[in-house]
PDB file of C-alpha atoms in Angstrom:
ATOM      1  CA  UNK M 283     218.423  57.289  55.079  1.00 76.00           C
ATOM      2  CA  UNK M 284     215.460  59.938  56.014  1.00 73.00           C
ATOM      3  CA  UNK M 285     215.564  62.856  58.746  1.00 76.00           C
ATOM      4  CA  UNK M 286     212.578  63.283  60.499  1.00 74.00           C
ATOM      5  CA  UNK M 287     212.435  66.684  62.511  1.00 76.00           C
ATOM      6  CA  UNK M 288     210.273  65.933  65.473  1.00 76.00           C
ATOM      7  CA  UNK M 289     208.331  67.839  67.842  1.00 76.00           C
ATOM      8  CA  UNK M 290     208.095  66.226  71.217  1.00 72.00           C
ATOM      9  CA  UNK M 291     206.573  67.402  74.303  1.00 70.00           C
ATOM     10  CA  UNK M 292     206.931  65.495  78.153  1.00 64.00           C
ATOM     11  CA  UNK M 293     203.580  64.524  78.969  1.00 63.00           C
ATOM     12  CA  UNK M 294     204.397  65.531  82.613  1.00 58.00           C
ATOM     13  CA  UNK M 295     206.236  68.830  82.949  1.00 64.00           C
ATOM     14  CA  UNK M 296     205.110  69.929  79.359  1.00 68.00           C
ATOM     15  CA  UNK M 297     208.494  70.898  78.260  1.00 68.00           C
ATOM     16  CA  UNK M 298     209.219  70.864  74.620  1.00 71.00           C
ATOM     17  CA  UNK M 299     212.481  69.869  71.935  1.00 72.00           C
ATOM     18  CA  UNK M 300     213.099  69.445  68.766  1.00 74.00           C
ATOM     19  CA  UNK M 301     215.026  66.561  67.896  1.00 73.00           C
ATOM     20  CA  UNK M 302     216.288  65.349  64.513  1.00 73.00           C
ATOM     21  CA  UNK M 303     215.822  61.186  63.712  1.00 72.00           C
ATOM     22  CA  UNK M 304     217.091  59.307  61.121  1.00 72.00           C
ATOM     23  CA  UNK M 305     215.252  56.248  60.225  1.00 69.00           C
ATOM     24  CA  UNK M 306     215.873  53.257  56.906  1.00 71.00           C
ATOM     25  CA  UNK M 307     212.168  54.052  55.609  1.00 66.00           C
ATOM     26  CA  UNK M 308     210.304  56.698  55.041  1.00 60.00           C
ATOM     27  CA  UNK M 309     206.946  55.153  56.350  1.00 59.00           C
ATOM     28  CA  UNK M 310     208.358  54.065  60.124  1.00 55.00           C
ATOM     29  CA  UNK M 311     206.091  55.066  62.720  1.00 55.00           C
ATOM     30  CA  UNK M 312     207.435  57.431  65.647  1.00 57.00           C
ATOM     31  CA  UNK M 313     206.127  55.416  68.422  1.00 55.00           C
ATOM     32  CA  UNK M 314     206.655  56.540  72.580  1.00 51.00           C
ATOM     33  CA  UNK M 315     208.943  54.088  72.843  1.00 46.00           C
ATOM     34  CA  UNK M 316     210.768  54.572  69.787  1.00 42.00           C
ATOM     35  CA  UNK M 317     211.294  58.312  70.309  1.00 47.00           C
ATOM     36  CA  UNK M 318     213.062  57.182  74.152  1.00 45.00           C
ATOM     37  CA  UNK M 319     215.167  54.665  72.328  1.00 42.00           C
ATOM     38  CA  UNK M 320     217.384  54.733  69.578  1.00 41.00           C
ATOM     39  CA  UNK M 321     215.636  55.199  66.173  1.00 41.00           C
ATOM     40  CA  UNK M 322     218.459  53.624  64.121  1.00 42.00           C
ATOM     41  CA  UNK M 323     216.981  50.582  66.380  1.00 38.00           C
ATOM     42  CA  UNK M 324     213.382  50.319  64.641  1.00 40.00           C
ATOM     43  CA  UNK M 325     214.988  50.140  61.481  1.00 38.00           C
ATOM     44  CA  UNK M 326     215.857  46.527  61.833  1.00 41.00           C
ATOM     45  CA  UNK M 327     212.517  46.111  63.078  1.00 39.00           C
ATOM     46  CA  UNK M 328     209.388  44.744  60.957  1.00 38.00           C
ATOM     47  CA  UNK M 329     207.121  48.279  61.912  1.00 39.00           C
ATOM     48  CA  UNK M 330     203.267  48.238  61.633  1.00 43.00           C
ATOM     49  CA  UNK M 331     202.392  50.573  58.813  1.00 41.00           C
ATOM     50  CA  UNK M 332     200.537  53.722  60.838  1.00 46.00           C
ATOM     51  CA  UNK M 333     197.368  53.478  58.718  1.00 53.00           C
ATOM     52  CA  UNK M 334     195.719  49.979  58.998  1.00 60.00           C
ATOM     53  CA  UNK M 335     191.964  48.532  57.867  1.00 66.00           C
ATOM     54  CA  UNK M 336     192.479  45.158  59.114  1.00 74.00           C
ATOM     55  CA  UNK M 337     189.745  44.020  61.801  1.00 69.00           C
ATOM     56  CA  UNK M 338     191.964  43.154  64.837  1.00 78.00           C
ATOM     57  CA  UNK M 339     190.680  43.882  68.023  1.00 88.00           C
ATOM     58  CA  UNK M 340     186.662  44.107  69.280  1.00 89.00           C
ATOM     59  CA  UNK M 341     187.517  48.541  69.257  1.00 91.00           C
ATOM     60  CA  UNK M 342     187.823  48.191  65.419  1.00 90.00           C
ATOM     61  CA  UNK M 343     184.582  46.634  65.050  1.00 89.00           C
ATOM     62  CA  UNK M 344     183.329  49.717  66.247  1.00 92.00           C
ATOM     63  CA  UNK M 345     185.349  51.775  64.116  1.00 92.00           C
ATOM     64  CA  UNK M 346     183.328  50.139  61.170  1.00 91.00           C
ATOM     65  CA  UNK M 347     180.180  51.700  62.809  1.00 92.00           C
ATOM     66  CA  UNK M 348     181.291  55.777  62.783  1.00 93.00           C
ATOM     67  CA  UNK M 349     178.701  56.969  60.883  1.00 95.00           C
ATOM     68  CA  UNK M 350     176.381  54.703  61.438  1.00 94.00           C
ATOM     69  CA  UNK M 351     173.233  54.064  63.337  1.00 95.00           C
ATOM     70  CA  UNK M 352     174.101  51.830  66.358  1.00 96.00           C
ATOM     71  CA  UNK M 353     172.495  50.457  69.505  1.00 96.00           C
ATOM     72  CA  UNK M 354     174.461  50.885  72.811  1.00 97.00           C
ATOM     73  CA  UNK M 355     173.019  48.926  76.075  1.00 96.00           C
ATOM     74  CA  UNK M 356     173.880  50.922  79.026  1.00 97.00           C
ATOM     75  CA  UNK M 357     173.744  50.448  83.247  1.00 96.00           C
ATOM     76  CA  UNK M 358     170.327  50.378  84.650  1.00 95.00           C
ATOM     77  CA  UNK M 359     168.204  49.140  82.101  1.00 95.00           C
ATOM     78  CA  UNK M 360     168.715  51.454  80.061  1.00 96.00           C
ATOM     79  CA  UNK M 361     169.513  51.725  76.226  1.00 96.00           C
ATOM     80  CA  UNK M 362     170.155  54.054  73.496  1.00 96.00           C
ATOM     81  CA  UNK M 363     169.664  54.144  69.346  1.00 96.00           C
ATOM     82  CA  UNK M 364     171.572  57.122  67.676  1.00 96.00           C
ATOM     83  CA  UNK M 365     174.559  57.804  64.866  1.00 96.00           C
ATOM     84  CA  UNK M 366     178.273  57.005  66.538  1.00 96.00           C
ATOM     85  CA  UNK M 367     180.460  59.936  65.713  1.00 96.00           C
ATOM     86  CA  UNK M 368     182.679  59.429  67.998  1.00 95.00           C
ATOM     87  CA  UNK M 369     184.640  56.696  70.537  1.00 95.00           C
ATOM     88  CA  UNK M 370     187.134  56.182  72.336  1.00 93.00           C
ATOM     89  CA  UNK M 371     189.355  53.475  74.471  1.00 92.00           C
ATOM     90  CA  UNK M 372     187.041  54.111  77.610  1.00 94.00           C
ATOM     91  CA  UNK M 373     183.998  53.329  75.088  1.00 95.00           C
ATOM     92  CA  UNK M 374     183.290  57.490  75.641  1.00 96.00           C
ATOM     93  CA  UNK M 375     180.916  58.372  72.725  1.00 96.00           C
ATOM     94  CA  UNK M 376     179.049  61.222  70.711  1.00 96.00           C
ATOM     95  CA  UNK M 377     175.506  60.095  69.428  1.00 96.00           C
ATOM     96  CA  UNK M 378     173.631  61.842  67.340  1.00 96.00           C
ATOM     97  CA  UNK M 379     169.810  62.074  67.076  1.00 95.00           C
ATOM     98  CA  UNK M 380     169.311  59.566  69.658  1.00 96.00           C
ATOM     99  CA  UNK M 381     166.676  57.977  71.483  1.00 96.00           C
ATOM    100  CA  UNK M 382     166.855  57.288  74.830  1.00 96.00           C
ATOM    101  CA  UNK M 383     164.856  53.930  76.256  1.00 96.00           C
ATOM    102  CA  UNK M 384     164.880  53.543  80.016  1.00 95.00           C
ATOM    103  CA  UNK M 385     162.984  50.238  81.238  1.00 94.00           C
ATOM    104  CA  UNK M 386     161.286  50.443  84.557  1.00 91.00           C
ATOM    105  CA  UNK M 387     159.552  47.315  86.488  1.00 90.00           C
ATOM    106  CA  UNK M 388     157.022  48.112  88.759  1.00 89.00           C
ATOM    107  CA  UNK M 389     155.556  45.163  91.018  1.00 89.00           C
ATOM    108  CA  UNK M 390     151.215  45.437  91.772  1.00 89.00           C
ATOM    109  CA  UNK M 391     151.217  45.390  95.313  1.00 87.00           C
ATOM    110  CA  UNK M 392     147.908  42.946  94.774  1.00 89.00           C
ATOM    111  CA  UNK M 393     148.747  40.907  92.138  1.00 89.00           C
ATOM    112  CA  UNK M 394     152.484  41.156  92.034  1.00 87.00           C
ATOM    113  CA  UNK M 395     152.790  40.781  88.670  1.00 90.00           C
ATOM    114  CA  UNK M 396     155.419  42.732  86.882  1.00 90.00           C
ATOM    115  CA  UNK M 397     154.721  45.808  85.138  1.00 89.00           C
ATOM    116  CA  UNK M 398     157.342  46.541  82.610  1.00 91.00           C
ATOM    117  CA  UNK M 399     157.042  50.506  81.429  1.00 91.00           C
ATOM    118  CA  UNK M 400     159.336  51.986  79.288  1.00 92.00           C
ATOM    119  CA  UNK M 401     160.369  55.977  78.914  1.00 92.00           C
ATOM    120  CA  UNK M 402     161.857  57.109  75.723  1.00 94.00           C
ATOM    121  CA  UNK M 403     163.184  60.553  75.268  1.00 94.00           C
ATOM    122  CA  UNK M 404     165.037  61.908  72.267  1.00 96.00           C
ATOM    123  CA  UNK M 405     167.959  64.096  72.216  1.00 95.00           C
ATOM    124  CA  UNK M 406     169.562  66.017  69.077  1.00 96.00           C
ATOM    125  CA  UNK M 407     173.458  65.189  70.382  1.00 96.00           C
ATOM    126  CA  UNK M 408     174.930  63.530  73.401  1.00 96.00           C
ATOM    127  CA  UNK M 409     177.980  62.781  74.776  1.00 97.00           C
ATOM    128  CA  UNK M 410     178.070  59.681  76.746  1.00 97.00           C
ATOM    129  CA  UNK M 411     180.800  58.985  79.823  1.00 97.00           C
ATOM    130  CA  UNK M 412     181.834  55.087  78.820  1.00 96.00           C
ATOM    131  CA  UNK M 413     181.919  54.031  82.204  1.00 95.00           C
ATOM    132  CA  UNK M 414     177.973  53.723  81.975  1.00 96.00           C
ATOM    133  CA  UNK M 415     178.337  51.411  78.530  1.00 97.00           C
ATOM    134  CA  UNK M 416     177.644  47.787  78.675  1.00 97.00           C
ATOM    135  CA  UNK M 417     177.520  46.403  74.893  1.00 96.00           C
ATOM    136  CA  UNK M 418     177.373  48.116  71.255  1.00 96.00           C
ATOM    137  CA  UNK M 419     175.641  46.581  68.456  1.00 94.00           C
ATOM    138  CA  UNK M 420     174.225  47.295  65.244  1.00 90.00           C
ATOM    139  CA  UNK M 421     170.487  48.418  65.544  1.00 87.00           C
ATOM    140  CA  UNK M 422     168.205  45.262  66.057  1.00 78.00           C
ATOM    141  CA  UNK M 423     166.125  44.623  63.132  1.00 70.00           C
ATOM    142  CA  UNK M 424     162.381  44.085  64.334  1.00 64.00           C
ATOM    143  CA  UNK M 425     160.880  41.049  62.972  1.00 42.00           C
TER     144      UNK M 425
ATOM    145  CA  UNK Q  39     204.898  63.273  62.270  1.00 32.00           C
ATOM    146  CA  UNK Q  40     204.022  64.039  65.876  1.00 35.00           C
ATOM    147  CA  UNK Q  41     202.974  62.544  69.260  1.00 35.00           C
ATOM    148  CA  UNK Q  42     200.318  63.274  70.457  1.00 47.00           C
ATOM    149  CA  UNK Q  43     198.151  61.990  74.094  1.00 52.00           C
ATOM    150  CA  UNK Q  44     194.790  60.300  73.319  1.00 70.00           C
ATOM    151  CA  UNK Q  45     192.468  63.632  73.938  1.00 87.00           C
ATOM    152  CA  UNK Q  46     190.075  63.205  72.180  1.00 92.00           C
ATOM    153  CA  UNK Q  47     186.891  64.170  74.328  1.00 94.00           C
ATOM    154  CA  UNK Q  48     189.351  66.412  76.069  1.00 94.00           C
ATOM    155  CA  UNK Q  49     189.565  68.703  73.425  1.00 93.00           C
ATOM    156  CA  UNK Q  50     186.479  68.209  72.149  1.00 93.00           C
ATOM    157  CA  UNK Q  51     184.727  69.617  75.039  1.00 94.00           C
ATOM    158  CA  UNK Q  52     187.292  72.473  75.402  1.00 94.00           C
ATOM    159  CA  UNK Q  53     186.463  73.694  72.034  1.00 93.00           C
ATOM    160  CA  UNK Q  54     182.666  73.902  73.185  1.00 94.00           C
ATOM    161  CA  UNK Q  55     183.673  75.920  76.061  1.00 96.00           C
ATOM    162  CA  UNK Q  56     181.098  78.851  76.033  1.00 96.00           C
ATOM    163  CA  UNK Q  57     178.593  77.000  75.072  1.00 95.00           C
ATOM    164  CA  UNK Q  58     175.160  75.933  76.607  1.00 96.00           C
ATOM    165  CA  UNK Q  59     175.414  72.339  78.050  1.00 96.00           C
ATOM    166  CA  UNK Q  60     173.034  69.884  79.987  1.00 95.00           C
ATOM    167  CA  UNK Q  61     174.898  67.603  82.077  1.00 96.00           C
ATOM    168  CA  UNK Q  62     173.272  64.395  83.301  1.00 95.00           C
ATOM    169  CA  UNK Q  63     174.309  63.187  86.505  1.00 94.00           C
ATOM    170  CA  UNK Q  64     174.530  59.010  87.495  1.00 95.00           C
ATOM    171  CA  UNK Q  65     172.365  60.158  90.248  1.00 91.00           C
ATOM    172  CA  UNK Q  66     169.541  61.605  88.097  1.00 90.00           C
ATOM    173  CA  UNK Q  67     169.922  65.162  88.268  1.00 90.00           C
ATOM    174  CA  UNK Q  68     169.749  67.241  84.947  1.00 92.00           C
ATOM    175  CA  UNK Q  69     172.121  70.427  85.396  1.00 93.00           C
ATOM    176  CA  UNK Q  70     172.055  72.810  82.689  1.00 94.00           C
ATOM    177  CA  UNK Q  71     174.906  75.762  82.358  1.00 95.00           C
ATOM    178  CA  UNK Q  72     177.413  77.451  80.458  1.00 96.00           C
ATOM    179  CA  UNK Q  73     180.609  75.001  80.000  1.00 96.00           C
ATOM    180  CA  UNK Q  74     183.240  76.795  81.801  1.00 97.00           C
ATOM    181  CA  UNK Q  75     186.018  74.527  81.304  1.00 96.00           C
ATOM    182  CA  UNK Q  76     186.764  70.738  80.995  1.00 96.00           C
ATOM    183  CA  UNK Q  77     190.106  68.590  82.083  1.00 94.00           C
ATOM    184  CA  UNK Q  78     191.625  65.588  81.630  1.00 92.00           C
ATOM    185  CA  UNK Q  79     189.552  63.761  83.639  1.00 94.00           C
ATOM    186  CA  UNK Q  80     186.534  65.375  81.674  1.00 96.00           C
ATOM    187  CA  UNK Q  81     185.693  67.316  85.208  1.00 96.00           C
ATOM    188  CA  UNK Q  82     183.704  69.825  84.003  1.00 96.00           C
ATOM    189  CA  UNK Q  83     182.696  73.787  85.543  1.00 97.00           C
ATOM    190  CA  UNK Q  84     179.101  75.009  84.784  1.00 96.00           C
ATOM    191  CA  UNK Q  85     178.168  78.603  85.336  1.00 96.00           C
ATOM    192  CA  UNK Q  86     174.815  80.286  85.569  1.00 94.00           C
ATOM    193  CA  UNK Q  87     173.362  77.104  86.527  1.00 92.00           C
ATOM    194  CA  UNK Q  88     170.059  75.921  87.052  1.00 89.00           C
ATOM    195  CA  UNK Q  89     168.317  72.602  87.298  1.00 88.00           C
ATOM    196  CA  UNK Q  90     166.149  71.197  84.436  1.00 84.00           C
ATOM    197  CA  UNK Q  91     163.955  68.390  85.389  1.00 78.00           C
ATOM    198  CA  UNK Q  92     161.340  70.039  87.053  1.00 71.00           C
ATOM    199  CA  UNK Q  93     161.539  69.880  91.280  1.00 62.00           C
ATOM    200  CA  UNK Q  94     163.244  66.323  90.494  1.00 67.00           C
ATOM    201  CA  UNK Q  95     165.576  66.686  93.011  1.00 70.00           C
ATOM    202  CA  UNK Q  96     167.764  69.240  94.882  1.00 69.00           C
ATOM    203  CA  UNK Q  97     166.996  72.481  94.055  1.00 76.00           C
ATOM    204  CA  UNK Q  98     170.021  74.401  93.851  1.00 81.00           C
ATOM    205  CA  UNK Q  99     168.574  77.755  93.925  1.00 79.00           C
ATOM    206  CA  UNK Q 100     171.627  79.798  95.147  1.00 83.00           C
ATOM    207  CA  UNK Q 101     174.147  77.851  93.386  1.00 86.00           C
ATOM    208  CA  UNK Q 102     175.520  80.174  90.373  1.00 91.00           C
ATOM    209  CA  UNK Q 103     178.602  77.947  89.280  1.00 93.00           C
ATOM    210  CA  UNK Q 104     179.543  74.883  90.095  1.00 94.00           C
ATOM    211  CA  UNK Q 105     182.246  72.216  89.910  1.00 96.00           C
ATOM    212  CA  UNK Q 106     181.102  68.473  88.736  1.00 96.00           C
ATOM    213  CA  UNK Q 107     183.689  65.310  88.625  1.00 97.00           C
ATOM    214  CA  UNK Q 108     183.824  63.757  85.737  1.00 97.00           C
ATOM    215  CA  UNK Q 109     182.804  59.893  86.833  1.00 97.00           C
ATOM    216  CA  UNK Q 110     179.746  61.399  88.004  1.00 97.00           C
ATOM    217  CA  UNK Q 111     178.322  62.226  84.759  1.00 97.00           C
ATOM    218  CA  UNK Q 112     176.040  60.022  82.664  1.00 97.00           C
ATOM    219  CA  UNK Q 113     175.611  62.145  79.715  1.00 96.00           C
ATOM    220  CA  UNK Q 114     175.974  65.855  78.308  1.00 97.00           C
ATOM    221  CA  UNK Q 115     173.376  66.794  76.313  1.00 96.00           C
ATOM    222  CA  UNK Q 116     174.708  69.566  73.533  1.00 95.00           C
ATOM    223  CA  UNK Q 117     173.751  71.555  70.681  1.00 91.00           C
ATOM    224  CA  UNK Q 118     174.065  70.085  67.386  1.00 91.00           C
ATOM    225  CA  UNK Q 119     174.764  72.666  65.337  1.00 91.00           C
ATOM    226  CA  UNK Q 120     178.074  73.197  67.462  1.00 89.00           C
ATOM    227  CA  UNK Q 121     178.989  70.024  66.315  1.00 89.00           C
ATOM    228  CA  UNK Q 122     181.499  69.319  63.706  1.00 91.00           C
ATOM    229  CA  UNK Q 123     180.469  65.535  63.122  1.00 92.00           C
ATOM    230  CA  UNK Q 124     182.629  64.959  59.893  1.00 92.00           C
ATOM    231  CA  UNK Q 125     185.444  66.333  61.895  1.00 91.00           C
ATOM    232  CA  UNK Q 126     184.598  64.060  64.810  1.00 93.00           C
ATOM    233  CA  UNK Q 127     184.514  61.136  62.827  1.00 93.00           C
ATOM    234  CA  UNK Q 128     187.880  61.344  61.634  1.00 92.00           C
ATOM    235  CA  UNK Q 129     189.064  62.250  64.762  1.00 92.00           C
ATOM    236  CA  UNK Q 130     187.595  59.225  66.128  1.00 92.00           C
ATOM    237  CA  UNK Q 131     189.003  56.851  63.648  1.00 91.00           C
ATOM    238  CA  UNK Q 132     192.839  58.948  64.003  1.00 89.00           C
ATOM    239  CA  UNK Q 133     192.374  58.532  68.037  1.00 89.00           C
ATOM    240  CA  UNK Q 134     191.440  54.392  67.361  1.00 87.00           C
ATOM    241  CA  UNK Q 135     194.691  53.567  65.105  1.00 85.00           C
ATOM    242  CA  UNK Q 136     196.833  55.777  67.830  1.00 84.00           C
ATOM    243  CA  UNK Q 137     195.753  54.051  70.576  1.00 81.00           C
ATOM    244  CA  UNK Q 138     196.603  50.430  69.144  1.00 77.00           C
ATOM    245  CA  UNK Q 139     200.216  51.643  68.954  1.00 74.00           C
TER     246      UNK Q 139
END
């Protein structure tokens, strides 16, 4: 039997109290729900370990790209190539050394054929709001 | 072993409070200030503003400091050498495993 003296905090009025668990194994995780409940009850539960590698869901795939050179579509045509060193849930992300490609059509009033033009700009480190992201890749290869 | 809320970009932008900052704005407009501070909702407070892209778009010539929700903003544009990126990387991969719990 292990004690586990725990800080906890409410995530509304900010309060704080220590509280003493006892848990079967050493390696249980302290989950939300488990600190509300009864510890004594996650002993008779399988528990995930806290640390895995396994590939589960599509946010681990990105996990595999920290650190590396990715290519992230974004709203209005626009798309950017930089170093992931950070993500999160809302697919919020730090780039670094990134280029910025933003795709414009323009229409000949005489001709109306369609002029694609493309900007690029690059930028040293960005932070970029995950509400604008529309897919993450590894960079394309060319040719 | 502690809880913690899944901050990450909170408190990464409060530890760059201070610092020089160029927000980007879904509407196109490039504001460039001082971070002031930051909230949950990654609302952020310039001061000592003023407006990069040159006359593209308002100019917001007596507008010292200024208050700019956070679903509004496209991108921040920040120093690198504030950066930490080791630091955010782990961070990153810590935030990822917490928030599958």
């Amino acid at each position: 039997m292990y004690a586990a003296l725990v800080l906890c905090m409410c995530i509304s009025c900010k309060s704080t109290s220590l509280a003493v668990y006892f848990c079967e194994q050493i390696e249980h995780t302290l989950s939300p729900q488990g600190i509300l409940g009864n510890c004594s009850k996650m002993a008779d539960e399988v528990e995930q370990q806290t640390t895995t590698n396994t590939v589960e869901e599509p946010l681990d795939l990105i996990r595999l790209s920290l650190d590396e050179r990715i290519y992230v579509k974004m709203r209005n045509d626009r798309e950017l190539r930089g170093r992931l060193n950070a993500y999160d849930q809302h697919l919020n992300m730090i780039l670094g050394d990134v280029e910025e490609t933003v795709t414009t059509v323009e229409i000949d009033e005489e001709t109306y054929e369609e002029i694609y033009k493309s900007t690029k700009r690059n930028i040293p480190m960005l932070f970029v709001r995950g509400d604008g992201v529309v897919l993450v890749a590894p960079p394309l290869r060319v040719g | 072993m502690c809880i913690s809320v899944l901050q990450l970009f909170y408190s990464f932008f409060k530890s760059l409070v201070g610092k020089d900052v160029v927000v980007e704005l879904k509407n196109d407009l490039s504001i460039c200030g001082t971070l002031h501070s930051v909230d949950q909702y990654l609302n952020i407070k310039l001061t000592d503003i003023s407006v990069t892209d040159p006359e593209k778009y308002p100019h917001m010539l007596s507008v010292k400091n200024c208050f700019i929700r956070g679903s509004v903003v496209r991108y921040v544009q920040l120093p690198a050498d504030e950066v930490d990126t080791q630091l955010l990387q782990d961070a990153a991969r810590k935030e990822a495993l917490q928030q599958k719990q």
